[in-house]
XYZ file of C-alpha atoms in Angstrom:
742
model
C -39.370 -2.649 -48.404
C -39.376 0.767 -46.746
C -37.528 3.635 -48.454
C -36.413 6.899 -46.866
C -34.868 9.844 -48.718
C -31.829 11.481 -47.164
C -29.781 14.486 -48.187
C -26.086 14.092 -48.533
C -23.250 12.936 -50.758
C -23.813 10.384 -53.487
C -21.970 7.436 -54.946
C -20.493 7.817 -58.431
C -22.783 7.077 -61.346
C -21.149 3.713 -61.930
C -21.460 2.795 -58.277
C -25.093 3.916 -58.093
C -25.967 1.559 -60.900
C -24.300 -1.263 -59.043
C -25.769 -0.667 -55.575
C -28.680 -2.855 -54.573
C -28.286 -5.124 -57.557
C -29.142 -8.781 -57.332
C -26.591 -9.122 -54.580
C -29.040 -7.425 -52.283
C -27.168 -4.233 -51.528
C -23.509 -5.244 -51.828
C -21.518 -2.752 -53.861
C -20.452 -4.483 -57.088
C -16.924 -3.604 -58.203
C -17.071 -2.069 -61.712
C -14.968 -3.869 -64.285
C -12.991 -0.705 -64.963
C -12.129 -0.374 -61.286
C -10.938 -3.934 -60.776
C -7.128 -3.955 -60.444
C -5.431 -5.681 -63.338
C -3.685 -8.782 -62.024
C -5.113 -8.406 -58.526
C -5.327 -12.176 -58.288
C -3.459 -12.913 -61.473
C -0.142 -14.332 -60.354
C 2.484 -14.505 -57.622
C 4.944 -12.239 -59.432
C 2.642 -9.233 -59.124
C 0.970 -10.262 -55.892
C 4.134 -10.581 -53.831
C 5.126 -7.016 -54.743
C 2.448 -5.891 -52.271
C 3.650 -5.630 -48.672
C 1.696 -6.425 -45.539
C 2.281 -4.083 -42.564
C 4.209 -6.059 -39.976
C 2.451 -4.639 -36.938
C -1.058 -5.179 -38.318
C -3.908 -7.666 -38.238
C -6.042 -8.700 -41.157
C -9.632 -7.411 -40.812
C -11.381 -8.114 -44.127
C -10.730 -8.572 -47.835
C -12.378 -7.853 -51.161
C -11.643 -8.075 -54.866
C -9.386 -5.033 -55.045
C -7.629 -5.047 -51.684
C -7.677 -5.874 -47.998
C -8.246 -4.058 -44.715
C -5.685 -4.109 -41.881
C -5.722 -2.866 -38.311
C -2.456 -1.691 -36.822
C -1.800 -2.531 -33.188
C -0.164 -0.355 -30.583
C -0.609 3.140 -29.215
C -1.355 4.689 -32.618
C -3.807 2.057 -33.835
C -5.281 2.722 -37.259
C -6.908 0.902 -40.140
C -5.614 0.895 -43.713
C -7.024 -0.376 -46.971
C -4.214 -1.808 -49.115
C -4.660 -2.410 -52.845
C -3.391 -5.547 -54.550
C -2.618 -3.745 -57.787
C 0.120 -1.420 -56.576
C 0.354 -1.805 -52.806
C -0.920 1.722 -52.217
C -2.981 2.244 -49.089
C -5.690 4.493 -47.669
C -5.982 5.229 -43.964
C -9.458 5.448 -42.513
C -9.602 8.769 -40.600
C -11.418 7.348 -37.574
C -10.554 5.291 -34.538
C -9.620 1.721 -35.374
C -12.494 0.604 -33.149
C -14.978 2.400 -35.406
C -14.234 0.467 -38.609
C -15.898 -2.701 -39.878
C -15.122 -4.576 -43.067
C -17.221 -7.030 -45.019
C -16.516 -9.730 -47.576
C -16.150 -7.108 -50.312
C -14.403 -3.845 -51.116
C -16.863 -2.034 -48.853
C -15.839 -0.702 -45.446
C -18.270 0.768 -42.912
C -17.239 3.349 -40.319
C -19.206 4.625 -37.351
C -19.433 7.759 -35.263
C -18.418 6.096 -31.968
C -15.099 4.557 -30.924
C -16.980 2.293 -28.541
C -19.287 -0.643 -29.189
C -20.678 -0.770 -32.710
C -24.165 -1.035 -31.196
C -23.738 2.654 -30.271
C -23.154 3.734 -33.868
C -25.873 6.065 -35.172
C -24.411 7.833 -38.209
C -22.635 5.320 -40.440
C -20.567 5.831 -43.570
C -20.303 3.245 -46.341
C -16.970 3.457 -48.195
C -16.421 1.846 -51.603
C -12.664 1.290 -51.422
C -12.468 -0.094 -54.973
C -13.615 3.146 -56.606
C -12.478 5.605 -53.987
C -15.846 7.352 -54.260
C -17.024 9.640 -51.479
C -18.768 7.599 -48.770
C -22.517 7.575 -48.433
C -24.064 8.185 -45.029
C -26.874 6.331 -43.322
C -28.443 7.903 -40.248
C -30.121 5.231 -38.124
C -31.869 7.865 -36.036
C -33.869 8.855 -39.114
C -35.067 5.267 -39.367
C -35.938 5.081 -35.687
C -34.366 5.024 -32.212
C -35.016 1.279 -32.059
C -32.560 0.586 -34.924
C -29.214 -0.877 -33.784
C -26.290 -1.703 -36.055
C -25.016 -5.301 -35.907
C -22.650 -5.588 -38.870
C -22.572 -5.572 -42.647
C -22.287 -7.770 -45.704
C -20.810 -5.488 -48.323
C -22.919 -2.333 -48.505
C -25.877 -4.003 -46.784
C -26.083 -3.052 -43.128
C -27.454 -5.708 -40.802
C -29.643 -3.882 -38.284
C -31.627 -5.080 -35.267
C -35.029 -3.449 -34.858
C -36.797 -3.872 -31.538
C -40.583 -4.063 -31.722
C -43.153 -2.880 -29.215
C -43.814 -6.431 -27.977
C -40.134 -6.939 -27.089
C -39.288 -9.166 -30.029
C -36.575 -8.344 -32.531
C -36.483 -8.127 -36.293
C -33.456 -8.261 -38.574
C -33.345 -5.616 -41.308
C -31.014 -5.092 -44.262
C -30.404 -1.397 -44.794
C -28.720 0.168 -47.807
C -28.617 3.430 -49.687
C -28.670 4.436 -53.369
C -28.320 8.165 -53.945
C -30.761 9.857 -51.596
C -32.862 6.726 -51.143
C -32.329 4.420 -48.145
C -33.711 0.914 -48.532
C -34.929 -0.948 -45.454
C -35.803 -4.614 -45.955
C -37.120 -6.894 -43.213
C -35.509 -10.330 -43.106
C -38.112 -13.064 -43.130
C -37.904 -16.451 -41.443
C -36.229 -15.660 -38.110
C -37.135 -18.146 -35.333
C -40.489 -17.298 -33.798
C -40.243 -15.061 -30.766
C -36.691 -13.852 -31.477
C -35.777 -11.345 -28.767
C -32.239 -10.586 -29.900
C -29.493 -11.528 -32.294
C -25.884 -10.836 -33.132
C -24.043 -11.162 -36.402
C -21.533 -14.026 -36.502
C -20.146 -14.253 -40.038
C -20.547 -13.163 -43.646
C -19.693 -14.410 -47.094
C -20.173 -12.877 -50.533
C -23.933 -13.391 -50.477
C -24.918 -14.560 -47.004
C -24.644 -13.705 -43.328
C -25.130 -15.871 -40.255
C -26.804 -14.674 -37.100
C -27.000 -15.996 -33.551
C -30.696 -15.640 -32.773
C -32.105 -15.830 -29.241
C -35.723 -16.643 -28.431
C -37.828 -17.783 -25.496
C -38.308 -16.404 -21.961
C -35.312 -15.200 -19.932
C -35.310 -18.319 -17.770
C -35.285 -20.672 -20.765
C -33.439 -19.047 -23.642
C -33.120 -20.924 -26.932
C -30.234 -20.177 -29.313
C -30.119 -20.773 -33.063
C -27.611 -20.265 -35.827
C -29.385 -18.951 -38.913
C -28.174 -18.222 -42.444
C -29.644 -15.216 -44.269
C -29.547 -14.890 -48.045
C -28.737 -11.192 -48.510
C -30.238 -10.891 -51.993
C -33.527 -12.538 -50.966
C -33.605 -10.990 -47.492
C -34.710 -14.332 -46.046
C -33.500 -17.006 -43.640
C -32.534 -20.141 -45.565
C -31.156 -22.384 -42.799
C -31.776 -22.661 -39.054
C -29.858 -24.859 -36.615
C -30.365 -25.124 -32.834
C -27.211 -24.793 -30.744
C -26.260 -26.076 -27.310
C -23.845 -24.824 -24.678
C -21.737 -21.694 -24.567
C -20.487 -20.490 -27.942
C -18.267 -17.786 -29.380
C -19.773 -14.802 -31.276
C -18.041 -15.881 -34.472
C -18.555 -18.385 -37.232
C -18.197 -19.096 -40.926
C -20.606 -19.457 -43.836
C -20.245 -20.522 -47.451
C -22.677 -21.399 -50.198
C -22.788 -24.995 -48.921
C -21.974 -24.973 -45.195
C -22.167 -23.100 -41.911
C -19.723 -23.468 -38.985
C -19.563 -22.298 -35.384
C -17.929 -23.306 -32.080
C -19.630 -24.761 -29.025
C -18.147 -25.503 -25.633
C -19.937 -28.666 -24.558
C -18.425 -30.764 -25.968
C -15.729 -28.401 -27.162
C -15.529 -28.335 -30.942
C -16.470 -26.750 -34.257
C -19.944 -27.658 -35.468
C -20.270 -27.779 -39.255
C -23.760 -27.894 -40.770
C -24.529 -28.728 -44.378
C -26.874 -26.059 -45.646
C -30.208 -27.244 -46.973
C -30.207 -30.280 -44.654
C -30.163 -31.164 -40.963
C -26.774 -32.857 -41.302
C -24.076 -31.665 -38.858
C -20.675 -32.889 -37.747
C -18.357 -31.827 -34.918
C -14.591 -31.353 -35.173
C -12.845 -31.307 -31.739
C -10.656 -28.337 -30.800
C -8.617 -27.593 -27.684
C -9.259 -23.856 -27.402
C -12.429 -22.180 -28.623
C -11.148 -18.616 -28.176
C -7.733 -18.868 -29.833
C -9.027 -20.815 -32.815
C -9.396 -19.417 -36.337
C -11.476 -21.161 -38.990
C -13.254 -20.707 -42.300
C -14.883 -22.650 -45.139
C -13.536 -23.307 -48.624
C -15.810 -25.488 -50.687
C -16.348 -28.782 -48.865
C -13.386 -28.187 -46.560
C -13.036 -26.727 -43.069
C -9.858 -24.669 -42.818
C -8.710 -24.104 -39.227
C -5.764 -23.529 -36.934
C -4.616 -21.801 -33.765
C -3.328 -18.244 -33.838
C 0.397 -18.165 -33.145
C 0.600 -16.977 -29.546
C 3.094 -17.754 -26.752
C 2.535 -21.330 -25.713
C 0.828 -22.443 -28.935
C 1.686 -26.090 -29.460
C 1.142 -26.097 -33.243
C -0.027 -22.929 -35.028
C -0.366 -24.683 -38.393
C -3.318 -24.039 -40.706
C -4.975 -27.296 -41.808
C -7.849 -28.058 -44.203
C -10.111 -30.992 -43.268
C -12.447 -32.614 -45.759
C -16.126 -32.448 -44.814
C -17.028 -35.218 -47.231
C -14.152 -37.639 -46.639
C -13.448 -37.856 -42.872
C -9.807 -38.301 -41.986
C -8.478 -36.525 -45.059
C -6.598 -33.316 -44.296
C -4.099 -30.984 -45.957
C -1.491 -28.872 -44.148
C -1.695 -25.457 -45.807
C 0.546 -23.176 -43.761
C 3.001 -23.476 -40.895
C 1.534 -20.649 -38.837
C -1.210 -18.058 -38.862
C -2.215 -14.999 -36.898
C -5.489 -13.880 -38.523
C -7.994 -15.279 -40.997
C -10.984 -13.709 -42.786
C -13.339 -14.782 -45.576
C -12.459 -13.469 -49.009
C -14.452 -13.009 -52.184
C -15.729 -15.932 -54.265
C -15.504 -18.510 -51.488
C -11.830 -17.924 -50.648
C -10.053 -17.187 -47.366
C -7.361 -14.602 -46.701
C -4.807 -15.613 -44.051
C -2.037 -13.671 -42.345
C 0.748 -16.142 -41.580
C 3.622 -17.978 -43.141
C 5.174 -21.112 -44.558
C 8.684 -22.402 -44.089
C 9.566 -22.096 -47.780
C 7.760 -18.868 -48.750
C 7.994 -16.882 -45.528
C 5.530 -14.540 -43.843
C 2.810 -12.518 -45.501
C -0.777 -12.581 -46.711
C -2.010 -15.794 -48.343
C -5.170 -16.625 -50.243
C -6.666 -20.106 -49.654
C -8.855 -21.405 -52.492
C -9.619 -24.743 -54.174
C -6.739 -26.070 -56.243
C -6.929 -27.908 -59.551
C -7.675 -31.175 -57.717
C -10.390 -29.590 -55.576
C -8.220 -29.519 -52.477
C -7.550 -26.122 -50.862
C -4.157 -24.577 -51.536
C -2.442 -21.505 -50.084
C -1.128 -18.870 -52.509
C 1.068 -15.953 -51.444
C -0.678 -12.627 -52.075
C 1.615 -10.171 -50.319
C 4.910 -10.247 -48.504
C 5.606 -8.570 -45.142
C 6.540 -4.926 -45.224
C 9.300 -5.274 -42.623
C 12.031 -7.829 -41.958
C 11.003 -11.069 -40.321
C 11.834 -11.082 -36.626
C 15.485 -11.991 -36.152
C 18.266 -11.641 -33.602
C 21.100 -9.929 -35.469
C 23.738 -9.931 -32.748
C 24.386 -10.131 -29.018
C 26.779 -8.985 -26.333
C 26.601 -11.403 -23.408
C 29.595 -11.795 -21.073
C 31.056 -15.275 -20.753
C 32.236 -14.666 -17.186
C 30.191 -12.750 -14.617
C 31.999 -11.802 -11.403
C 29.698 -10.150 -8.887
C 32.655 -9.623 -6.533
C 33.958 -7.074 -9.035
C 30.704 -5.549 -10.294
C 27.252 -5.024 -8.847
C 25.618 -5.117 -12.291
C 26.348 -6.699 -15.664
C 24.839 -5.600 -19.000
C 23.441 -7.960 -21.621
C 22.344 -6.626 -25.029
C 20.830 -8.077 -28.190
C 20.264 -6.401 -31.558
C 16.961 -7.296 -33.265
C 15.541 -6.743 -36.732
C 12.744 -4.793 -35.007
C 11.474 -4.233 -31.475
C 7.758 -4.734 -32.010
C 7.985 -7.753 -29.751
C 7.955 -9.010 -26.204
C 11.394 -10.255 -25.251
C 11.976 -12.709 -22.424
C 15.285 -13.871 -20.974
C 15.520 -17.134 -19.065
C 18.591 -18.090 -17.048
C 18.992 -21.681 -15.885
C 21.571 -22.732 -13.327
C 22.892 -25.962 -14.806
C 23.908 -27.624 -11.557
C 20.551 -27.211 -9.822
C 18.238 -26.897 -12.825
C 16.570 -23.839 -11.273
C 15.530 -21.054 -13.635
C 14.565 -17.422 -13.497
C 12.722 -15.599 -16.284
C 12.434 -11.869 -16.898
C 10.520 -9.760 -19.394
C 13.298 -7.467 -20.621
C 11.461 -5.603 -23.389
C 7.908 -4.824 -24.479
C 6.743 -1.771 -26.453
C 5.385 0.987 -24.248
C 6.205 -0.731 -20.956
C 8.926 1.697 -19.890
C 12.174 -0.202 -20.244
C 15.381 1.745 -20.813
C 15.783 2.636 -24.496
C 19.095 1.231 -25.734
C 18.641 2.114 -29.388
C 16.201 1.605 -32.229
C 16.902 -2.107 -32.653
C 18.524 -3.001 -29.330
C 17.098 -4.580 -26.207
C 19.031 -5.241 -23.043
C 19.064 -6.170 -19.414
C 21.258 -5.271 -16.484
C 21.715 -8.212 -14.140
C 22.373 -7.241 -10.554
C 22.674 -10.862 -9.449
C 19.156 -11.537 -8.201
C 17.781 -14.976 -9.028
C 14.208 -16.106 -8.544
C 14.591 -19.876 -8.827
C 12.227 -21.406 -6.327
C 13.277 -18.776 -3.776
C 14.303 -15.190 -4.374
C 18.001 -14.884 -3.562
C 21.344 -14.069 -5.098
C 22.356 -16.095 -8.155
C 24.483 -19.116 -7.253
C 27.926 -19.550 -8.738
C 28.458 -21.902 -11.630
C 27.559 -22.377 -15.279
C 24.279 -21.062 -16.685
C 22.444 -21.449 -19.933
C 20.556 -18.415 -21.208
C 17.603 -18.409 -23.575
C 16.252 -15.313 -25.308
C 12.675 -15.608 -26.615
C 11.427 -12.905 -29.004
C 7.644 -12.972 -29.478
C 6.367 -10.555 -32.167
C 3.521 -8.422 -30.844
C 1.522 -8.772 -34.057
C 2.341 -12.476 -34.413
C 3.739 -11.771 -37.855
C 6.394 -14.425 -37.360
C 7.048 -17.378 -35.147
C 8.866 -16.896 -31.854
C 12.617 -16.537 -32.308
C 14.862 -18.193 -29.727
C 18.585 -17.745 -29.174
C 20.665 -19.546 -26.551
C 24.087 -19.373 -24.972
C 26.040 -19.974 -21.788
C 27.840 -17.970 -19.136
C 29.526 -18.648 -15.816
C 29.069 -16.800 -12.526
C 32.205 -16.753 -10.367
C 32.830 -15.428 -6.872
C 35.335 -16.194 -4.173
C 34.028 -18.640 -1.540
C 32.366 -16.692 1.265
C 32.031 -17.662 4.945
C 28.618 -18.998 5.911
C 27.578 -19.126 2.241
C 25.799 -22.469 2.089
C 24.021 -21.647 -1.200
C 27.212 -20.713 -3.085
C 25.710 -17.383 -4.096
C 28.025 -14.899 -2.392
C 25.736 -14.098 0.545
C 25.798 -15.647 4.019
C 23.068 -17.943 5.271
C 21.928 -18.800 8.773
C 20.881 -22.224 10.029
C 18.288 -22.499 12.772
C 16.760 -25.489 14.557
C 13.279 -25.278 15.991
C 12.055 -27.048 19.109
C 10.696 -30.004 17.140
C 14.105 -30.761 15.605
C 13.493 -29.334 12.139
C 16.401 -27.525 10.519
C 15.803 -24.295 8.620
C 18.102 -22.300 6.356
C 17.510 -18.575 6.068
C 18.548 -17.017 2.744
C 19.069 -13.260 2.499
C 16.136 -11.365 1.024
C 17.693 -9.534 -1.930
C 14.700 -7.183 -2.109
C 15.318 -5.909 1.403
C 17.791 -3.276 2.487
C 18.359 -5.348 5.604
C 20.610 -8.393 5.031
C 19.257 -11.672 6.407
C 15.761 -10.236 6.751
C 13.528 -12.953 5.357
C 11.925 -16.357 5.654
C 13.619 -19.658 6.312
C 13.135 -22.821 4.308
C 13.053 -26.245 5.909
C 16.069 -28.312 4.864
C 15.932 -31.283 7.229
C 14.518 -32.892 10.351
C 15.664 -35.184 13.145
C 18.180 -32.683 14.488
C 16.847 -32.781 18.052
C 19.531 -35.348 19.039
C 22.329 -32.768 19.037
C 23.189 -30.391 21.882
C 25.710 -28.307 19.955
C 25.555 -27.125 16.324
C 28.230 -25.011 14.691
C 28.974 -23.675 11.222
C 32.712 -24.221 10.850
C 33.549 -23.034 7.333
C 35.100 -25.193 4.638
C 37.045 -27.786 6.629
C 36.714 -30.668 4.137
C 38.091 -28.975 1.022
C 34.833 -28.818 -0.930
C 34.723 -24.987 -1.307
C 31.407 -24.999 0.568
C 31.057 -24.346 4.312
C 30.512 -27.365 6.554
C 28.634 -27.958 9.804
C 29.528 -29.974 12.883
C 27.037 -31.362 15.388
C 27.704 -32.914 18.804
C 25.294 -35.567 20.019
C 24.353 -36.003 23.649
C 26.852 -38.841 24.085
C 29.748 -36.609 23.088
C 30.104 -37.855 19.506
C 31.051 -35.231 16.941
C 29.678 -35.424 13.402
C 30.585 -33.609 10.204
C 27.941 -32.505 7.700
C 29.744 -31.477 4.517
C 28.295 -28.531 2.619
C 27.005 -29.050 -0.915
C 26.595 -25.459 -2.091
C 22.963 -26.264 -2.997
C 20.052 -24.188 -1.760
C 17.558 -26.992 -1.271
C 19.956 -29.621 0.114
C 22.809 -27.657 1.655
C 24.263 -30.531 3.716
C 25.348 -34.070 2.946
C 24.737 -37.021 5.258
C 26.829 -37.017 8.408
C 30.251 -38.652 8.891
C 31.818 -39.277 12.336
C 34.702 -37.210 13.699
C 35.126 -39.128 16.945
C 33.892 -39.210 20.518
C 34.716 -37.534 23.798
C 33.652 -34.067 22.721
C 31.313 -33.675 25.722
C 34.359 -32.578 27.695
C 33.893 -29.170 26.135
C 31.446 -26.522 27.312
C 31.712 -24.323 24.206
C 32.790 -24.725 20.564
C 33.480 -22.031 17.970
C 34.551 -22.561 14.373
C 34.774 -20.877 11.010
C 37.603 -18.361 11.442
C 41.145 -18.717 10.141
C 43.059 -18.250 13.388
C 46.445 -19.442 12.133
C 46.789 -17.456 8.888
C 47.045 -20.478 6.592
C 43.763 -19.828 4.731
C 41.883 -22.692 6.410
C 39.084 -22.477 8.960
C 39.984 -23.603 12.497
C 38.021 -24.720 15.569
C 38.465 -23.688 19.207
C 36.844 -25.174 22.302
C 37.194 -24.711 26.051
C 36.731 -27.583 28.454
C 35.116 -27.729 31.869
C 38.382 -26.679 33.472
C 38.359 -23.486 31.401
C 41.296 -24.443 29.147
C 41.075 -23.273 25.544
C 42.097 -25.718 22.815
C 42.838 -25.094 19.151
C 41.970 -27.617 16.442
C 43.808 -26.388 13.385
C 42.037 -26.993 10.080
C 43.719 -29.685 7.987
C 41.667 -29.003 4.825
C 41.048 -32.656 3.947
C 37.854 -34.668 3.893
C 39.759 -37.566 5.506
C 41.514 -35.465 8.129
C 39.418 -32.443 8.999
C 41.405 -31.183 12.021
C 44.944 -31.580 13.262
C 45.463 -32.803 16.872
C 44.449 -30.263 19.460
C 46.785 -27.672 20.967
C 46.243 -25.737 24.192
C 46.206 -21.996 23.558
C 44.690 -20.510 26.733
C 43.159 -20.993 30.155
C 40.645 -19.284 32.417
C 37.881 -19.363 29.820
C 35.363 -20.871 32.231
C 34.084 -17.365 32.979
C 32.380 -17.297 29.581
C 29.082 -18.868 28.559
C 29.482 -18.338 24.805
C 32.351 -17.945 22.346
C 31.965 -17.009 18.670
C 34.428 -17.072 15.781
C 33.790 -13.891 13.798
C 36.596 -13.686 11.277
C 38.859 -10.665 11.154
C 36.680 -7.918 12.625
C 39.523 -5.979 14.256
C 41.757 -5.383 11.247
C 44.594 -7.538 12.579
C 46.599 -10.338 10.997
C 44.075 -13.169 11.470
C 40.618 -14.163 12.629
C 39.274 -12.959 15.964
C 37.149 -14.426 18.724
C 34.244 -13.018 20.736
C 33.508 -14.174 24.245
C 30.533 -13.298 26.456
C 30.910 -13.591 30.207
C 28.194 -14.675 32.598
C 27.401 -11.048 33.408
C 26.499 -10.367 29.775
C 29.658 -8.413 28.900
C 31.090 -9.050 25.437
C 34.842 -9.210 24.892
C 36.932 -9.206 21.727
C 40.044 -11.398 21.513
C 42.074 -10.167 18.524
C 43.814 -13.026 16.725
C 47.598 -12.886 16.441
C 47.798 -15.275 13.476
C 49.351 -18.235 15.310
C 46.246 -19.561 17.020
C 46.680 -17.355 20.082
C 45.099 -14.032 20.968
C 46.114 -10.584 22.075
C 44.725 -9.030 25.245
C 40.980 -8.877 25.332
C 39.021 -5.688 24.564
C 35.773 -4.889 26.387
C 32.921 -4.197 23.929
C 30.094 -3.526 26.365
C 27.385 -5.122 28.457
C 23.794 -6.232 27.938
C 24.618 -9.095 25.578
C 22.735 -11.613 27.736
C 19.660 -10.501 25.759
C 20.814 -12.889 23.051
C 20.799 -16.670 23.150
C 23.074 -17.011 20.131
C 25.785 -14.887 18.536
C 26.821 -15.946 15.050
C 29.793 -14.721 13.047
C 28.140 -14.841 9.640
C 30.735 -13.220 7.419
C 30.029 -10.226 5.184
C 26.239 -9.770 5.149
C 26.106 -6.295 3.602
C 28.913 -6.725 1.045
C 31.164 -3.988 2.339
C 34.183 -6.270 2.686
C 33.992 -6.599 6.481
C 32.595 -9.484 8.553
C 29.425 -8.889 10.547
C 27.719 -10.336 13.600
C 24.241 -11.821 13.824
C 22.424 -11.934 17.184
C 19.334 -14.010 18.025
C 17.287 -12.895 21.041
C 15.314 -14.649 23.773
C 12.099 -13.140 22.409
C 12.818 -14.356 18.861
C 13.898 -10.919 17.663
C 17.149 -10.853 15.759
C 19.644 -8.168 14.862
C 22.583 -7.516 12.584
C 25.722 -5.772 13.845
C 27.677 -4.475 10.877
C 31.453 -4.750 11.052
C 33.475 -1.530 11.142
C 37.049 -2.897 10.853
C 38.074 -1.003 14.007
C 39.256 -3.255 16.885
C 38.259 -0.603 19.443
C 34.623 -0.595 18.239
C 34.323 -3.471 15.762
C 30.521 -3.264 15.347
C 28.100 -0.491 14.425
C 24.768 -0.024 16.174
C 22.471 -2.993 15.760
C 19.952 -3.189 12.929
C 16.717 -5.162 13.059
C 16.999 -8.270 10.841
C 14.053 -10.500 11.650
C 14.181 -14.133 10.566
C 10.992 -16.155 10.236
C 9.947 -19.669 9.453
C 6.638 -20.701 7.939
C 5.341 -22.278 11.146
C 5.854 -19.226 13.318
C 7.877 -21.307 15.823
C 10.942 -19.884 17.562
C 14.399 -21.448 17.368
C 16.445 -23.131 20.081
C 19.697 -23.240 18.091
C 20.955 -20.657 15.592
C 24.356 -21.056 13.911
C-alpha cells in the first residue's frame, strides 16, 4: 500500500481514529455522534421532512443526501435526529454520496472523471473535510466513485491496462491500495454500486474488436475481488450488491440478473424497461419497481424472494428514487396509500420478509387541485377567448389539459403549465389556460359545437406524488353558420377532383388567411353528378346540406351531419326533371323567413324560386317564377346578405365575364342589378361561403382556372360589396386540381 503525505486540514481526533479501520477506509460514525433515535421509531422519524422537489441520492446512519431539481439545483444533507440540513456549497453535479455518512465533492461541475481535487465530508460529525489531490498521485489517476471515505480510482498503466485502487486519507497521510483479482487484461472499468463493505465494478477486457465485460465485487476492507461474473448484451451502468448477492440489468433478454455471491448461480427476473427501473437487495430478496413517471403502468415497489420463486411482497404503492442504506437496508422516496408520501426504509421484518417503514414525511403538501374556475357554457360568438383556471397545492408540476368532444370522440391536449417554460404567471398556486377555440383533433381547426369533457393531469416534477387528475364538462355553443359543415363556426368548402373524389377544406386556424389550407378526402364516386351545390340547412338538422344533380336530371339531397370526417349522410332523392335548368344556386334566405331557398334558371332564361320548407320530408315548396332573361348568365351564386338589404342577395356573371349583384327584396324577387366589374371569367366557380373572417359579413370565395383561389371579404356596402381579393390557396394531398367547387 502506497502512502503519500499531504498538507491540509485534518479530521477530528475521533474521526482520525476511525478512518481506515477494518472497514477499509470508510469513516466509522462515532457512538457519540450517532443521532439518538435516528432509526428508533416512527414517532421521531416522521418529524423529519423530505424536500418535495428533491431526489434521494444516498443515505447513512445519521442522515440522507438529497438533490433538488430545477434552476437552482443543490444538494442537502438532512439529519434524522432533528431534520436539520446542510447544503453542499458546490454544484449539484459535483457531489457524490456513498452508503455511509460520507459525501465526496469534486472541483468540476462536469463528469466526475474530470475531478482532480476531491473533498471527503463526514456529515455525521460535521468535521472539516479532508482533501485528496489526485494529481499528486499521478496524472493517470481517475476518480470513479466512492464507498464511504474510500475513493475508487482507475489507474492506467503503461501497457494500456487498468488497475483499480482504493484511496483514502488519515491526517496528512494518503493511503493508496491496489485492488487485486481484476479480470486479466482489464482495460477499463466503471463503478456500478456500493454497499456498506463492498463495491461492484463493470470491468472491460480484451481487444477493441472483441471486448469482454464482467461484473466484479470488491471487498473494500480486503481490497480484493471476491466474485466475478461474465455479462452479455448491453447493460446499464448501475447495479446492486449485498453481503450475499449481486444484481445488474442486461438487455438481451431484458431483465435483472441476480448472482449469488460465492457461487456461479444466477437467475434472471424479467423487466419491461431497463432505464426506468429501480432495484436493490435486502437479504435474500430483490426489491424493485418503476419510477413514477407519466405513462407508468404500475409504479409499485415489490420485493421478490430469491430463494422461493413466485413469492413476492408489495411494499409501496409508488416510488421515485431508491438507494442502498446502511446495514443492508434500502432507502426509498415514494409513498403508500395509507401513510402517504415521504422517505421509507426497507429492511427485513420479524418474519424475514422485507417491510417498508416511514422515515420522513414530505416537507410540502402532497400535490392536489384545490379549486377550479371552468365555464359551463363557452360561446365563441360572444368572445374570442375563454379563461380556465385551477388552484393547486403547489406548481412544481407539469400540467396538461385534455378536451374531448363527446360526439366525435376527438381530443386535443395542451401543456398549460411547466416550471420555467414561460407561461403567464397567474399567481403562486394558480395555473390557467385561455382557449381561443382552436382544436387539434385529427385536424387543426376550430372547436366544434357540443358537449366536451375536460381532464386536468398534474404530474409532479420531482415525482413526489402520483399524478393527480380532475375532470369536468362544458358545452360549446354557437349559432349555426352558413357553409359550416363541421359545426365549428367557420365555413368549409367542398371540392371534387377529376377522379370523382370529394374533398372538404377546413379553415387553417393558424393562418391569417381564412380557408387557406389542405383538404381532406371525405368521399368518392361523385363523378356521376354534373351539378353540385351547398344549399344551407334545408332539412331542419341545423347542419348545411348539399344537393347533387345526376346526368339524367335526377336531384339528390345529401343531409349534413355536422361531423368533420363524415360531413354528409347517404343521398335521398328529390325528384327528376332537373336537367331543364342551366344553373342552380342555393343557401341564401331570399324570402326573409329564416330558411335557405334555391333558385334556378331554365334554358329559356326564366328564373324560378324554390322556397325552403325546412322539413326533411318536404325540402322545398313548389317552384315560383320570379324573373326572366337570365340566359345571358353562365353562373349564379347565392351569397347571403352582402348588400345590407332586407334579405339574401344573388350574384350573376354574364358571358363577357362581368359580375352583377341582384339585391334581394325579401319576397324572393330582386331589385335592379348593380354592376360590380369585369374580368370574372378568370374563375370557374364562385362560392358564397358565409362569414370566413368572422367580421359579421358574408364573403365570396373564387376558384380559378389555374387552380389559384381567392377570398373576397364582404364590406356590407351594396355599391361595392367586396374588398380587394386576398390569396387563399386550397390544396389536396394529391396535388390534383378540382373540377367542381361549392
